[in-house]
Coordinates of N, CA, C and O in Angstrom, one line a residue:
X105 N 14.1 4.5 8.3 CA 13.3 4.9 7.9 C 12.7 5.9 6.3 O 14.5 5.5 6.3
X106 N 12.8 4.7 5.2 CA 13.0 5.0 4.3 C 12.9 6.4 3.2 O 11.6 7.0 4.1
X107 N 13.4 6.5 2.8 CA 13.3 8.0 2.7 C 13.5 8.4 0.8 O 14.0 7.8 -0.1
X108 N 12.6 9.3 0.1 CA 12.5 9.9 -1.6 C 14.5 9.4 -1.8 O 15.3 10.2 -1.0
X109 N 14.8 8.2 -3.1 CA 16.0 8.7 -3.6 C 16.4 7.4 -2.8 O 18.1 5.8 -3.2
X110 N 16.1 6.7 -1.7 CA 16.8 5.2 -0.7 C 16.4 4.5 -2.2 O 14.8 4.3 -2.7
X111 N 16.8 3.1 -1.8 CA 16.8 1.5 -2.6 C 14.9 1.2 -2.2 O 15.0 0.9 -0.3
X112 N 14.4 0.9 -2.8 CA 13.5 0.1 -2.2 C 13.3 -1.6 -2.2 O 14.0 -2.0 -2.2
X113 N 13.1 -1.4 -0.4 CA 13.5 -3.4 0.2 C 12.7 -4.7 -1.2 O 12.0 -4.1 -1.9
X114 N 13.8 -5.4 -1.4 CA 12.9 -6.0 -2.1 C 12.5 -7.6 -1.8 O 13.4 -8.7 -0.9
X115 N 11.8 -7.4 -1.1 CA 10.7 -8.0 0.2 C 9.7 -8.9 -1.0 O 9.2 -8.8 -2.2
X116 N 9.4 -10.2 -0.1 CA 9.0 -10.9 -0.5 C 6.6 -11.4 0.3 O 7.0 -11.0 0.9
X117 N 6.5 -11.1 -1.1 CA 4.9 -10.6 -0.6 C 4.7 -11.5 -0.7 O 4.1 -13.3 -1.7
X118 N 3.1 -11.9 0.4 CA 1.9 -12.9 0.0 C 0.6 -12.9 -0.7 O 0.2 -12.0 0.1
X119 N 0.5 -13.5 -1.9 CA 0.1 -12.7 -2.5 C -1.4 -13.6 -2.2 O -1.8 -14.3 -1.5
X120 N -2.5 -12.8 -2.7 CA -3.8 -13.4 -1.8 C -4.0 -14.8 -3.0 O -4.9 -15.3 -1.6
X121 N -3.7 -15.4 -3.4 CA -3.9 -16.9 -4.4 C -3.4 -17.9 -3.2 O -3.0 -19.2 -3.4
X122 N -2.2 -17.4 -2.5 CA -1.3 -18.1 -2.2 C -0.3 -18.0 -1.6 O 0.7 -18.5 -1.4
X123 N 0.1 -17.9 -3.0 CA 2.1 -17.9 -4.1 C 2.4 -16.6 -3.0 O 1.8 -16.2 -2.3
X124 N 3.7 -16.3 -3.5 CA 4.8 -15.9 -2.7 C 5.8 -14.6 -4.0 O 5.9 -15.6 -4.9
X125 N 6.0 -13.3 -3.8 CA 6.3 -13.1 -5.3 C 7.4 -11.9 -4.8 O 6.7 -11.1 -3.7
X126 N 8.4 -12.0 -5.1 CA 9.0 -10.8 -4.3 C 8.7 -9.2 -5.0 O 8.2 -9.1 -6.7
X127 N 9.3 -8.3 -4.1 CA 8.9 -7.0 -4.8 C 9.4 -6.5 -6.5 O 7.8 -5.8 -7.1
X128 N 10.2 -6.9 -6.5 CA 10.2 -6.6 -7.5 C 10.3 -7.4 -9.0 O 10.4 -6.7 -9.7
X129 N 9.2 -8.2 -8.6 CA 8.4 -8.8 -10.2 C 7.5 -8.1 -10.2 O 6.9 -8.9 -11.3
X130 N 7.2 -7.5 -9.4 CA 6.0 -6.7 -9.8 C 6.1 -6.1 -11.1 O 5.4 -5.0 -11.2
X131 N 7.3 -5.2 -10.9 CA 7.5 -3.7 -12.2 C 7.5 -3.2 -11.7 O 7.4 -2.6 -10.7
X132 N 8.4 -1.9 -12.9 CA 8.5 -0.4 -12.1 C 8.0 0.3 -13.2 O 8.0 0.1 -14.2
X133 N 7.5 1.6 -12.4 CA 7.1 2.5 -11.8 C 6.6 1.7 -11.0 O 5.3 0.3 -11.4
X134 N 5.6 2.0 -9.5 CA 5.4 0.5 -9.1 C 4.8 2.0 -7.5 O 5.2 1.9 -6.9
X135 N 3.7 1.7 -7.5 CA 2.6 2.0 -6.5 C 2.3 1.3 -4.8 O 1.6 0.7 -5.0
X136 N 3.2 1.4 -3.5 CA 2.9 0.5 -3.1 C 2.1 1.2 -1.7 O 2.9 1.8 -0.8
X137 N 0.4 1.3 -1.8 CA 0.5 1.3 -0.6 C 0.2 0.3 1.0 O -0.2 -0.7 0.5
X138 N 0.4 1.5 1.7 CA 0.0 0.2 3.6 C -1.1 1.3 3.7 O -0.9 2.0 4.6
X139 N -2.6 0.4 4.5 CA -3.6 0.3 5.0 C -3.3 -0.3 6.6 O -2.9 -1.0 6.5
X140 N -4.4 0.4 7.7 CA -4.5 -0.6 8.3 C -5.1 -2.3 8.2 O -4.3 -3.1 8.7
X141 N -5.8 -1.9 7.4 CA -7.1 -2.8 7.6 C -8.2 -2.9 7.1 O -8.4 -2.1 6.4
X142 N -9.0 -4.9 5.9 CA -10.2 -4.4 5.3 C -11.1 -4.2 6.2 O -11.8 -4.4 7.3
X143 N -12.3 -3.1 5.6 CA -12.8 -3.3 5.9 C -13.0 -2.5 6.6 O -14.8 -2.8 7.5
X144 N -13.3 -2.0 6.4 CA -13.0 -0.3 7.7 C -13.0 1.3 6.7 O -12.7 0.7 5.7
X145 N -13.9 1.7 7.1 CA -14.4 3.0 6.3 C -12.9 3.5 5.4 O -12.8 4.3 4.5
X146 N -11.8 4.1 6.6 CA -10.2 4.6 5.7 C -10.2 3.6 5.1 O -9.8 4.0 3.8
X147 N -10.1 2.5 5.6 CA -9.6 2.1 4.4 C -9.9 1.4 3.5 O -9.2 1.0 1.3
X148 N -11.6 1.1 3.3 CA -12.0 1.5 2.3 C -12.6 1.8 1.7 O -12.3 2.5 -0.5
X149 N -12.3 3.0 2.1 CA -12.3 4.6 0.4 C -10.9 4.3 0.5 O -11.2 4.1 -1.0
X150 N -9.9 4.3 0.7 CA -9.0 4.1 -0.2 C -9.1 3.5 -0.6 O -7.9 3.4 -2.5
X151 N -9.1 1.8 -1.0 CA -8.8 1.2 -1.7 C -9.9 0.9 -2.8 O -9.4 1.0 -4.1
X152 N -10.6 1.8 -2.6 CA -11.9 2.0 -3.7 C -11.1 3.1 -4.7 O -11.1 3.6 -5.8
X153 N -11.4 4.3 -3.8 CA -10.1 5.6 -4.4 C -9.4 5.1 -5.6 O -9.0 5.4 -7.2
X154 N -8.2 3.8 -5.0 CA -7.1 4.0 -5.3 C -7.6 2.9 -6.7 O -7.0 2.6 -8.3
X155 N -8.9 1.7 -7.0 CA -9.2 0.8 -7.7 C -10.1 1.6 -8.5 O -9.4 1.2 -10.1
X156 N -10.3 3.2 -8.4 CA -11.4 3.5 -9.2 C -10.1 3.7 -10.3 O -10.9 4.4 -11.6
X157 N -9.1 4.7 -10.1 CA -8.0 4.9 -11.4 C -7.3 3.9 -11.1 O -6.0 4.3 -12.0
X158 N -7.4 3.2 -11.4 CA -6.4 1.8 -11.7 C -6.3 1.7 -12.8 O -4.8 2.2 -13.6
X159 N -7.0 2.3 -14.1 CA -6.7 2.4 -16.0 C -6.1 3.6 -15.3 O -5.3 2.8 -16.7
X160 N -6.0 4.7 -15.0 CA -5.0 5.8 -15.3 C -4.3 5.4 -14.5 O -3.3 5.7 -14.8
X161 N -3.7 4.3 -13.6 CA -2.9 4.6 -13.1 C -1.5 3.2 -13.9 O 0.0 3.4 -14.8
X162 N -2.4 2.3 -14.8 CA -1.9 1.9 -16.0 C -1.8 2.3 -16.9 O -0.2 2.3 -17.8
X163 N -1.9 3.6 -17.4 CA -2.2 4.2 -18.4 C -0.6 5.2 -18.0 O 0.2 5.4 -19.1
X164 N 0.0 5.2 -16.6 CA 1.0 6.4 -16.3 C 1.9 5.1 -16.5 O 3.1 6.2 -16.0
X165 N 1.7 4.1 -16.8 CA 2.8 3.2 -17.3 C 3.0 2.4 -15.2 O 4.6 2.0 -14.7
X166 N 2.5 2.9 -14.4 CA 2.9 2.3 -13.1 C 1.4 1.1 -12.5 O 0.4 1.8 -12.2
X167 N 2.7 0.5 -12.3 CA 2.2 -0.8 -11.2 C 0.9 0.0 -10.0 O 2.2 0.6 -9.7
X168 N -0.1 -1.4 -9.3 CA -0.3 -0.5 -8.2 C -0.4 -2.1 -7.1 O -1.4 -2.6 -7.1
X169 N -0.2 -1.7 -6.4 CA 0.0 -2.4 -4.8 C -0.6 -2.0 -3.4 O -0.1 -1.1 -2.8
X170 N -1.3 -2.7 -2.3 CA -2.3 -2.9 -1.6 C -1.6 -3.9 -0.3 O -1.6 -4.7 -0.6
X171 N -0.8 -3.1 0.6 CA -0.5 -4.1 1.7 C -1.4 -3.6 3.0 O -0.9 -3.1 3.2
X172 N -1.5 -5.1 3.9 CA -2.0 -4.9 5.2 C -1.4 -6.5 5.5 O -0.9 -7.1 5.2
X173 N -1.5 -6.5 7.2 CA -1.7 -7.4 7.4 C -2.6 -8.9 7.7 O -2.9 -10.0 7.9
X174 N -4.0 -8.0 6.9 CA -4.7 -9.4 6.6 C -4.1 -10.4 6.0 O -4.0 -10.2 5.3
X175 N -5.2 -11.3 6.4 CA -5.0 -13.3 5.6 C -5.6 -12.5 4.1 O -6.3 -11.6 3.6
X176 N -4.7 -13.8 3.1 CA -5.5 -13.0 1.4 C -6.9 -14.0 1.6 O -7.4 -12.9 1.3
X177 N -7.9 -15.0 2.3 CA -8.7 -15.0 2.5 C -9.4 -13.8 2.6 O -11.2 -13.1 2.5
X178 N -9.0 -12.9 3.9 CA -9.6 -11.7 4.4 C -10.0 -10.1 3.6 O -10.4 -10.0 2.4
X179 N -8.9 -10.7 2.6 CA -8.4 -10.0 1.0 C -8.9 -10.5 0.6 O -9.9 -9.1 -0.6
X180 N -9.1 -11.4 0.1 CA -10.4 -11.4 -1.2 C -12.3 -11.5 -0.7 O -12.9 -11.2 -1.8
X181 N -11.8 -11.2 0.2 CA -13.5 -11.5 1.2 C -14.3 -9.7 0.5 O -14.9 -9.5 0.0
X182 N -12.8 -9.1 1.5 CA -12.5 -6.9 1.1 C -13.1 -7.5 -0.5 O -14.5 -7.0 -1.2
X183 N -12.2 -7.9 -1.6 CA -11.7 -7.7 -3.3 C -13.9 -7.5 -3.4 O -13.6 -7.1 -4.2
X184 N -13.9 -8.4 -2.9 CA -15.6 -9.2 -3.7 C -17.0 -8.2 -2.7 O -17.2 -8.0 -4.2
X185 N -16.1 -8.3 -1.1 CA -17.4 -6.9 -1.2 C -17.9 -6.1 -2.0 O -18.8 -5.4 -2.0
X186 N -16.8 -5.1 -1.5 CA -16.4 -3.5 -2.9 C -16.3 -3.4 -4.4 O -15.7 -2.7 -5.2
X187 N -15.6 -4.8 -4.8 CA -15.7 -5.5 -6.5 C -14.5 -3.8 -5.9 O -13.8 -4.0 -7.1
X188 N -13.5 -4.7 -5.3 CA -11.8 -3.4 -5.7 C -11.5 -4.3 -6.5 O -11.5 -5.6 -7.9
X189 N -10.5 -3.6 -7.5 CA -9.4 -3.7 -8.8 C -7.8 -4.1 -8.3 O -7.1 -4.1 -9.2
X190 N -8.3 -3.4 -6.9 CA -6.5 -2.8 -7.0 C -6.2 -4.8 -6.4 O -7.0 -5.3 -6.0
X191 N -4.8 -5.0 -6.6 CA -4.5 -6.5 -6.0 C -3.6 -5.8 -4.5 O -2.8 -4.7 -4.6
X192 N -4.1 -6.7 -2.9 CA -3.5 -6.2 -2.2 C -3.3 -7.5 -2.0 O -2.7 -9.2 -2.3
X193 N -1.7 -7.5 -1.4 CA -1.0 -8.9 -0.4 C -1.0 -7.7 0.8 O -1.2 -7.2 2.0
X194 N -0.8 -9.6 1.7 CA -0.4 -9.9 2.7 C 0.8 -9.5 3.8 O 2.0 -10.7 2.7
X195 N 1.3 -8.6 4.9 CA 2.3 -9.8 5.2 C 1.7 -9.5 7.0 O 2.1 -9.2 8.0
X196 N 1.9 -10.7 7.1 CA 1.8 -11.7 8.2 C 2.8 -11.6 9.7 O 1.8 -11.2 9.9
X197 N 3.7 -11.5 8.8 CA 4.4 -12.0 9.9 C 5.3 -10.1 10.3 O 6.1 -10.0 10.6
X198 N 5.3 -9.4 8.8 CA 4.9 -7.8 9.7 C 6.5 -7.5 8.9 O 7.3 -6.1 9.2
X199 N 7.2 -8.1 8.1 CA 8.5 -8.3 7.2 C 8.5 -7.0 6.3 O 9.7 -6.1 6.8
X200 N 7.2 -7.4 5.7 CA 7.2 -6.0 4.9 C 7.0 -4.5 6.0 O 7.3 -3.4 5.1
X201 N 6.3 -4.5 6.0 CA 6.7 -3.3 7.2 C 7.1 -2.6 8.0 O 6.8 -1.6 7.5
X202 N 8.1 -3.6 7.9 CA 9.1 -3.5 9.5 C 10.1 -2.9 8.3 O 11.0 -1.7 8.4
X203 N 10.8 -3.4 6.5 CA 11.4 -3.2 5.4 C 11.3 -1.8 5.0 O 12.1 -1.0 4.9
X204 N 9.7 -1.9 6.0 CA 9.0 -0.4 4.1 C 9.4 1.0 5.5 O 8.7 2.2 5.3
X205 N 9.8 0.6 6.7 CA 9.1 1.7 8.5 C 7.9 2.4 8.5 O 7.6 3.3 8.9
X206 N 6.6 1.2 8.3 CA 5.4 1.2 8.4 C 4.7 1.4 9.8 O 3.6 1.5 10.4
X207 N 5.0 0.6 11.0 CA 4.6 -0.9 11.5 C 5.4 0.6 13.1 O 6.8 0.3 13.3
X208 N 4.5 1.3 13.5 CA 5.3 2.3 14.3 C 3.6 1.8 15.6 O 2.6 1.7 15.8
X209 N 4.3 2.6 16.5 CA 3.3 2.4 17.4 C 2.3 4.6 17.6 O 3.0 4.8 17.0
X210 N 1.4 3.9 18.1 CA -0.3 4.3 17.0 C -0.6 4.7 18.7 O -0.5 3.7 19.7
X211 N -1.7 5.9 19.0 CA -2.6 6.2 19.7 C -3.8 6.4 19.7 O -3.9 7.2 18.5
X212 N -4.8 5.6 20.5 CA -5.9 6.3 20.2 C -6.8 6.1 21.2 O -6.8 5.2 22.6
X213 N -7.2 7.0 21.8 CA -8.6 7.1 23.0 C -7.0 7.0 23.9 O -7.5 6.9 24.8
X214 N -5.8 7.7 24.3 CA -4.9 7.3 25.1 C -4.5 6.3 25.1 O -3.2 6.1 26.2
X215 N -4.7 5.4 24.8 CA -4.1 4.4 24.9 C -2.8 3.6 23.7 O -3.3 4.0 22.0
X216 N -2.1 3.6 23.9 CA -0.4 3.2 23.0 C -1.0 1.8 22.6 O -0.5 0.5 23.0
X217 N -0.5 1.0 21.0 CA -0.3 0.3 20.7 C 0.5 0.3 19.2 O 0.9 1.4 18.7
X218 N 0.7 -0.3 18.8 CA 2.2 -1.4 17.4 C 0.5 -1.4 16.3 O -0.1 -1.7 16.7
X219 N 0.9 -0.5 15.4 CA 0.4 -0.7 14.0 C 0.6 -0.1 12.9 O 1.5 0.3 12.6
X220 N 0.1 -0.6 11.8 CA 0.8 0.4 10.0 C 0.3 1.7 10.0 O -1.3 1.7 10.4
X221 N 1.4 2.5 10.2 CA 0.6 3.8 9.8 C 0.2 4.1 8.0 O 1.4 4.1 7.1
X222 N -0.7 4.6 7.9 CA -1.5 4.6 6.2 C 0.0 5.2 5.4 O -0.1 6.7 5.7
X223 N 0.6 4.9 5.1 CA 2.3 5.3 3.6 C 1.3 4.6 2.8 O 0.8 3.5 2.5
X224 N 2.4 5.7 1.8 CA 2.5 5.5 0.8 C 3.4 5.7 0.2 O 4.3 6.7 -0.2
X225 N 3.9 4.7 -1.2 CA 5.7 5.2 -1.5 C 4.5 5.0 -3.3 O 4.7 3.3 -3.4
X226 N 5.9 5.4 -3.9 CA 6.2 5.6 -5.9 C 7.3 4.8 -6.0 O 8.2 5.2 -5.4
X227 N 7.4 3.8 -6.1 CA 8.8 3.6 -6.2 C 9.9 3.8 -7.9 O 8.0 3.5 -8.9
X228 N 10.0 4.1 -8.0 CA 10.4 4.5 -9.6 C 11.4 3.7 -9.9 O 11.4 2.0 -10.9
X229 N 11.0 3.5 -12.6 CA 12.1 2.3 -12.4 C 13.3 2.1 -12.2 O 13.9 0.6 -12.9
X230 N 14.0 1.7 -12.1 CA 15.6 2.2 -10.7 C 15.1 1.3 -9.5 O 16.3 0.7 -9.0
X231 N 13.5 1.1 -8.9 CA 13.7 0.6 -7.8 C 14.1 1.4 -6.2 O 14.0 1.2 -6.1
X232 N 14.0 2.6 -6.8 CA 14.5 4.0 -5.3 C 12.9 4.3 -5.4 O 12.5 5.1 -6.6
X233 N 13.2 4.8 -4.5 CA 11.6 5.8 -3.8 C 12.1 7.2 -3.5 O 12.4 8.3 -4.2
X234 N 11.0 7.2 -5.7 CA 10.6 8.4 -5.8 C 10.2 9.4 -4.8 O 10.1 11.0 -5.2
X235 N 9.2 9.1 -4.3 CA 8.0 9.9 -3.6 C 7.5 8.6 -2.1 O 7.3 8.1 -2.9
X236 N 7.3 9.5 -0.9 CA 6.5 9.1 -0.4 C 6.1 10.0 0.4 O 5.7 10.8 1.3
X237 N 4.5 9.0 0.5 CA 3.9 9.8 1.9 C 3.8 8.7 3.1 O 3.0 7.7 3.1
X238 N 3.5 10.3 4.2 CA 3.7 9.2 5.7 C 2.6 9.7 6.5 O 1.9 10.8 6.2
X239 N 1.8 9.1 7.1 CA 0.5 9.2 7.5 C -0.6 10.4 7.1 O -1.4 11.8 7.1
X240 N -1.0 9.3 5.8 CA -1.8 10.1 5.0 C -3.1 10.1 5.3 O -3.6 9.6 6.3
X241 N -4.3 11.3 4.5 CA -5.2 11.5 5.0 C -5.5 11.1 3.6 O -5.5 11.8 2.2
X242 N -6.8 9.9 3.8 CA -7.7 9.5 2.5 C -7.6 10.1 1.2 O -7.6 9.9 0.3
X243 N -9.2 11.7 2.1 CA -9.6 12.9 0.4 C -8.2 12.6 0.0 O -8.1 13.5 -0.1
X244 N -8.4 12.7 -1.7 CA -7.9 12.9 -3.1 C -6.3 12.5 -2.5 O -5.6 13.0 -3.6
X245 N -6.1 11.7 -1.4 CA -5.0 10.7 -1.8 C -4.5 9.9 -2.7 O -3.6 10.4 -3.8
X246 N -5.2 9.0 -3.4 CA -4.7 8.3 -4.4 C -4.9 9.4 -5.6 O -3.8 9.7 -6.9
X247 N -5.7 10.5 -6.4 CA -5.8 11.4 -7.5 C -4.4 12.1 -7.1 O -3.3 12.0 -8.2
X248 N -3.8 12.1 -6.0 CA -2.4 13.2 -5.7 C -1.6 11.8 -6.7 O -0.3 12.5 -6.6
X249 N -1.4 10.6 -5.4 CA -0.6 9.1 -6.0 C -0.8 9.2 -7.5 O 0.7 9.4 -8.2
X250 N -1.1 9.3 -8.0 CA -1.4 9.8 -9.6 C -0.9 9.8 -10.3 O -0.4 10.6 -11.2
X251 N -0.7 11.8 -9.7 CA -0.3 12.5 -10.0 C 1.1 12.6 -10.1 O 1.7 13.1 -11.3
X252 N 1.9 11.7 -9.7 CA 3.2 12.1 -8.9 C 3.3 11.0 -10.4 O 4.2 10.4 -11.0
X253 N 2.8 9.3 -10.1 CA 3.0 8.9 -11.7 C 3.1 9.2 -12.2 O 4.1 8.2 -13.0
X254 N 2.1 10.0 -13.2 CA 2.0 10.5 -14.2 C 3.6 11.5 -14.7 O 3.6 11.5 -15.8
X255 N 4.0 12.3 -13.8 CA 4.9 13.0 -13.5 C 6.2 12.3 -13.9 O 6.8 12.5 -14.4
X256 N 6.0 11.2 -13.2 CA 7.5 10.6 -13.3 C 7.5 9.4 -14.4 O 8.7 9.3 -14.9
X257 N 6.1 9.5 -14.3 CA 6.3 8.5 -16.4 C 6.9 10.0 -18.0 O 7.7 9.3 -18.3
X258 N 6.8 11.0 -17.0 CA 7.0 11.8 -18.3 C 9.1 13.3 -18.2 O 9.2 13.3 -18.9
X259 N 9.4 12.3 -16.5 CA 10.8 12.2 -16.2 C 10.6 13.9 -15.8 O 11.7 14.4 -15.6

């Protein structure tokens, strides 16, 4: 499990256009948020919240990317349906989730299964985890992350 101060893994991301890009090439500081599935209530609310604050993240000097196991085609449909502004990447093989420690055993209605734990990581200019949020509750989360990104910029 990654902790604050750890080096962020330089994983290879599959982008919406089908290209692959190392996480390190997305720039620093960077907000990476993991979410379970496109077009579900909590994930849609989170993506919309981050989209609404994208300009403020840019002013704070932070890039922003969301990651789930959905396909690029599903991501593109999700983006179009809700006019999302955030960049979404696919983790089809689970390697990115594994590297960040967000692929975990979950439980719903007594049934155990593996899935993405809603988590967010703020990566600083040196490529280290500045702040990690796990088991994220969506309401107010994007604003909290933005405040942390702005504080990071101010030093």
